[in-house]
CSV table of C-alpha atoms in Angstrom, one decimal:
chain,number,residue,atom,x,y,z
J,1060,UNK,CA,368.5,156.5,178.5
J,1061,UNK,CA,365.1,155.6,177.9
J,1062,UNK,CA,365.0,157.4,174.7
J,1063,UNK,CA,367.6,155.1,173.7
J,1064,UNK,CA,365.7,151.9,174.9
J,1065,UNK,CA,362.5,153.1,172.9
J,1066,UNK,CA,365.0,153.3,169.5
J,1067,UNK,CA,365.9,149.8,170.1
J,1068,UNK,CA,362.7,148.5,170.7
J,1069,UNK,CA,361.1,150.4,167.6
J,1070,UNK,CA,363.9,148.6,165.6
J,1071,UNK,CA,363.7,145.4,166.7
J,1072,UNK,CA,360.1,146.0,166.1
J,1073,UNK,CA,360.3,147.2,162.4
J,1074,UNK,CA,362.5,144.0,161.7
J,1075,UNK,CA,360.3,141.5,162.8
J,1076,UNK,CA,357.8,142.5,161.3
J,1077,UNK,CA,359.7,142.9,157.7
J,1078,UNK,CA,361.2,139.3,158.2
J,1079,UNK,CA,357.8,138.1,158.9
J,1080,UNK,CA,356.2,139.4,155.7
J,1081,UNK,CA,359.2,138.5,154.1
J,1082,UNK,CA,358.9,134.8,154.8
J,1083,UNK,CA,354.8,134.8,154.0
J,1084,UNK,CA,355.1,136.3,150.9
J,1085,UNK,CA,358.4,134.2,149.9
J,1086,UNK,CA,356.4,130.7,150.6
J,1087,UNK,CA,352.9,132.0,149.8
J,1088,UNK,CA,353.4,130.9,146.9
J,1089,UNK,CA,351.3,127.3,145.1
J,1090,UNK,CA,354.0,124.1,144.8
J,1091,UNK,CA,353.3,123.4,141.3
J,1092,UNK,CA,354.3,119.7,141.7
J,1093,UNK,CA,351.0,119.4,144.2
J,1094,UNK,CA,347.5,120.2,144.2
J,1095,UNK,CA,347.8,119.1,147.8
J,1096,UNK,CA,350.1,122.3,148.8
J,1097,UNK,CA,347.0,125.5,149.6
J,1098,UNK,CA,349.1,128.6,150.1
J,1099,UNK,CA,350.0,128.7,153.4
J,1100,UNK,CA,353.8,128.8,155.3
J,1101,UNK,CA,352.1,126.2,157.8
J,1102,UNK,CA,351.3,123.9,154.6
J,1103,UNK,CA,354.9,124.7,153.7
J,1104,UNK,CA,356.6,124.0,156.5
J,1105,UNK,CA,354.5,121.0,157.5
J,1106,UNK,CA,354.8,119.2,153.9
J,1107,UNK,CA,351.4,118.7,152.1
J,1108,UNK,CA,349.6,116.0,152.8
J,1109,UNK,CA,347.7,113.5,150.9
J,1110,UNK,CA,350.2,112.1,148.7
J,1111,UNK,CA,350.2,114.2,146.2
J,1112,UNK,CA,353.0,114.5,143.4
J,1113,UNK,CA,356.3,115.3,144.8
J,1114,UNK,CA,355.4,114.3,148.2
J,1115,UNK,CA,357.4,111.9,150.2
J,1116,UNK,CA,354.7,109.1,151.6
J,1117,UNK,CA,357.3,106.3,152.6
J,1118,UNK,CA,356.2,107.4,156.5
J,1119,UNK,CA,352.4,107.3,156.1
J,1120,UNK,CA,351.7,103.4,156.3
J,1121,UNK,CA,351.3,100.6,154.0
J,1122,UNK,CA,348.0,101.4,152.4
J,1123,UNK,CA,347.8,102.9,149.3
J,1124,UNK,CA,345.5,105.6,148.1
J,1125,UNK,CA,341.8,105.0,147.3
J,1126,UNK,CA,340.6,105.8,144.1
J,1127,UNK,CA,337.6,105.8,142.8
J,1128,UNK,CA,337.7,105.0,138.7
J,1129,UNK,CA,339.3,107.4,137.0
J,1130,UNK,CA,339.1,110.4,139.6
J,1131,UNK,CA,342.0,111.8,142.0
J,1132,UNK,CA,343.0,109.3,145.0
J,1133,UNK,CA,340.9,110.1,147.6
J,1134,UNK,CA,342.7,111.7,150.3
J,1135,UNK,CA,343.6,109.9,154.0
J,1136,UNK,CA,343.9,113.3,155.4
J,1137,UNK,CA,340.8,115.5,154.3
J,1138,UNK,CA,338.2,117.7,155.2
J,1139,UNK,CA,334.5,116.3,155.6
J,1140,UNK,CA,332.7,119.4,156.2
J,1141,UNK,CA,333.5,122.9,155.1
J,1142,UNK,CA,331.1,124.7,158.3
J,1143,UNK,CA,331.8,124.3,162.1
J,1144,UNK,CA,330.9,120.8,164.0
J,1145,UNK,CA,329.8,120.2,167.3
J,1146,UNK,CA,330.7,116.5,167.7
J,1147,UNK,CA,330.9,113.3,166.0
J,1148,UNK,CA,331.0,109.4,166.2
J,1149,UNK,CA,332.8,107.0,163.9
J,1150,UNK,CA,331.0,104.0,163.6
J,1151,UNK,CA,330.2,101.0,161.1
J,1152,UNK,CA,327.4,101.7,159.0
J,1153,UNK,CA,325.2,99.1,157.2
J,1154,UNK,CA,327.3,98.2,154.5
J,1155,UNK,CA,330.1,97.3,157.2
J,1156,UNK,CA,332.0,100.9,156.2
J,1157,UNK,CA,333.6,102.8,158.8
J,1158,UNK,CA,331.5,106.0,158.1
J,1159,UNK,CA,331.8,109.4,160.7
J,1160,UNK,CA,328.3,110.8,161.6
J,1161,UNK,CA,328.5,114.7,162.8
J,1162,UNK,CA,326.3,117.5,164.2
J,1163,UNK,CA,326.6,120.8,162.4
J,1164,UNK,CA,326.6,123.7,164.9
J,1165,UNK,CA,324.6,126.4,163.0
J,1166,UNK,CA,321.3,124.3,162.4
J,1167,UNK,CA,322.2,121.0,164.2
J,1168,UNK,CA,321.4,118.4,160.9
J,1169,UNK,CA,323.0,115.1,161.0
J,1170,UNK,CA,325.5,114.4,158.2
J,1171,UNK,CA,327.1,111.4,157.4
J,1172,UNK,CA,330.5,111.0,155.5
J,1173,UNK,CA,331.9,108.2,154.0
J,1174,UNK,CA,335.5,107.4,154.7
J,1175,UNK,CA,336.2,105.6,151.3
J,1176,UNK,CA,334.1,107.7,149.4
J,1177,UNK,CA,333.8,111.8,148.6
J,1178,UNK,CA,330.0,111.6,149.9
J,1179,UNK,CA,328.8,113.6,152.1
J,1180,UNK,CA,324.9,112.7,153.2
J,1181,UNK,CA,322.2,114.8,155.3
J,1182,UNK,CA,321.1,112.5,157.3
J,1183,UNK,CA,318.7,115.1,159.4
J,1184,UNK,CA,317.3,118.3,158.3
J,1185,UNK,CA,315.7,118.6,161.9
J,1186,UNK,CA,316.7,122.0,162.7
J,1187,UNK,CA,317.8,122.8,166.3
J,1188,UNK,CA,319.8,126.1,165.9
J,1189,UNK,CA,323.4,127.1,167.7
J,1190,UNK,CA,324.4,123.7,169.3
J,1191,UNK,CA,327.7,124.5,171.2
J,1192,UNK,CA,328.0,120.7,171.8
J,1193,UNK,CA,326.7,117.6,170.5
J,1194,UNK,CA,327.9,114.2,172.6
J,1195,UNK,CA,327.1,111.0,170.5
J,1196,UNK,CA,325.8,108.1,172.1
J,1197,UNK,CA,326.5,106.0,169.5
J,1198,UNK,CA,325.3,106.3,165.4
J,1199,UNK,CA,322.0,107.0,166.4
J,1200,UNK,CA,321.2,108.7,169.8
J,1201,UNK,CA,323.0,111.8,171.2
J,1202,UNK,CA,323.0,114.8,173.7
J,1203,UNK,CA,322.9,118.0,171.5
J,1204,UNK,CA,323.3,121.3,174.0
J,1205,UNK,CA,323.0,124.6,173.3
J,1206,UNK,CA,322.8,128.4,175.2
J,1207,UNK,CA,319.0,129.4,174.9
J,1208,UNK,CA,318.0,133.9,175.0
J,1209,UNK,CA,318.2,133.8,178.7
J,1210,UNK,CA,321.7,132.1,178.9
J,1211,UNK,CA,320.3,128.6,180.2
J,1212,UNK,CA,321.7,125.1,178.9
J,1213,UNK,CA,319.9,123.3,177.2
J,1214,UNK,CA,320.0,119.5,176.9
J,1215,UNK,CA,318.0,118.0,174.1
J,1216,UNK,CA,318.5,114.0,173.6
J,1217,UNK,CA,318.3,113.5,170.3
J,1218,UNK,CA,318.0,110.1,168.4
J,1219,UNK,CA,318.0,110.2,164.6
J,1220,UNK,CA,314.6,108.5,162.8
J,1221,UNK,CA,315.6,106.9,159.7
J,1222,UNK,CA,312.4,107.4,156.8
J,1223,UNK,CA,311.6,103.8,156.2
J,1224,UNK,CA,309.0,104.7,153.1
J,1225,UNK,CA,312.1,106.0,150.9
J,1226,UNK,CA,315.6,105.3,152.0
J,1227,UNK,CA,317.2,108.0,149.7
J,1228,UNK,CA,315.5,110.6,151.6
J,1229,UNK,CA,316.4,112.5,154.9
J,1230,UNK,CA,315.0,111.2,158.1
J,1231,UNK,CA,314.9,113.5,161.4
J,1232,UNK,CA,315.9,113.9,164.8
J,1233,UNK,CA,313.4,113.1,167.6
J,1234,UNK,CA,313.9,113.4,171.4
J,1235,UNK,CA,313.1,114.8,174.8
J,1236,UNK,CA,314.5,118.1,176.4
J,1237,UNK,CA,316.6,117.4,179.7
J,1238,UNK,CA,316.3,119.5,182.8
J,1239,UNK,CA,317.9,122.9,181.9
J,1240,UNK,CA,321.5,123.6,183.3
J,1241,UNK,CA,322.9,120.5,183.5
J,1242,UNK,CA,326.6,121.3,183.7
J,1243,UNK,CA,328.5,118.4,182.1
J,1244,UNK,CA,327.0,114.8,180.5
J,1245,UNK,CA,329.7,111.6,181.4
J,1246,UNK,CA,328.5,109.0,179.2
J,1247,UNK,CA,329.9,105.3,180.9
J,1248,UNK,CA,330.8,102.4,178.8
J,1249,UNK,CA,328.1,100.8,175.7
């Protein structure tokens, strides 16, 4: 009997597997309508997004794509940065652009995307490595924590220093180191 029951099971096995490969490598394939579409059965399944030819965008709002001269419409959906985050704001920058500031987790430097625009700005090359976490105050100030060698947390307040004698160039990030181990950081209303 249980001979039997380990046939079945080996089967069933063997069959999900095949219909499994069978579906990746029958919609694996590029949709050569979009060069939104990038490979995968999830990006199949889920439609492309972006707006891209052959894509229905009667559902996605009122507001048409931004372009930028004569380059692609810039996408509403897109990715800013192409390495792991620890945290970000969205704010208003100077020019009265929503703009999303981020922490990147392997060095901890401040970037700043535009949302209108393909830019992507360091705005800190102050390098504080392996940030697990960084909780924004607002644009300027936040709580960047990380694991130090001997497993403590580590809590560095960090508020970014813009470099007033050239504007083009990168500023840094200045601060003070909390007590070690806090365990979590509530920030209460601005």
């Amino acid at each position: 009997m249980t001979k039997k029951i380990l046939i079945i099971l080996i089967i069933i096995l063997i069959l999900a597997v095949v219909g499994v490969s069978i579906f990746y490598f029958a919609f694996s394939k590029n949709n050569p309508n979009s060069d939104q579409f990038d490979g995968s059965p999830l990006g199949f399944i889920f439609g492309s997004f972006g707006g891209g030819e052959g894509t229905n965008t009667d559902n996605l709002g009122e507001t048409p794509d931004i372009t930028i001269g004569e380059e692609k419409p810039l996408l509403r959906l897109r990715k800013i940065s192409e390495t792991p985050t620890a945290g970000f704001v969205v704010f208003k920058n100077k020019d009265k652009e929503v703009a999303v500031r981020y922490t990147e987790r392997a060095t901890g430097h401040i970037f700043e995307a535009s949302t209108i625009r393909p830019t992507v700005k360091r705005i800190s090359n102050t390098t504080i490595p392996r940030i697990y976490e960084a909780i924004w105050v607002n644009s300027e100030e936040s709580v960047m924590r990380y694991l130090d060698e001997d497993n403590n947390i580590k809590s560095f307040y960090a508020k970014v220093i813009k470099n007033e004698a050239d504007s083009t160039a990168e500023g840094k990030t200045e601060g003070l180191y909390l007590r070690d181990n806090i365990k979590g950081i509530i920030l209460y209303g601005n």
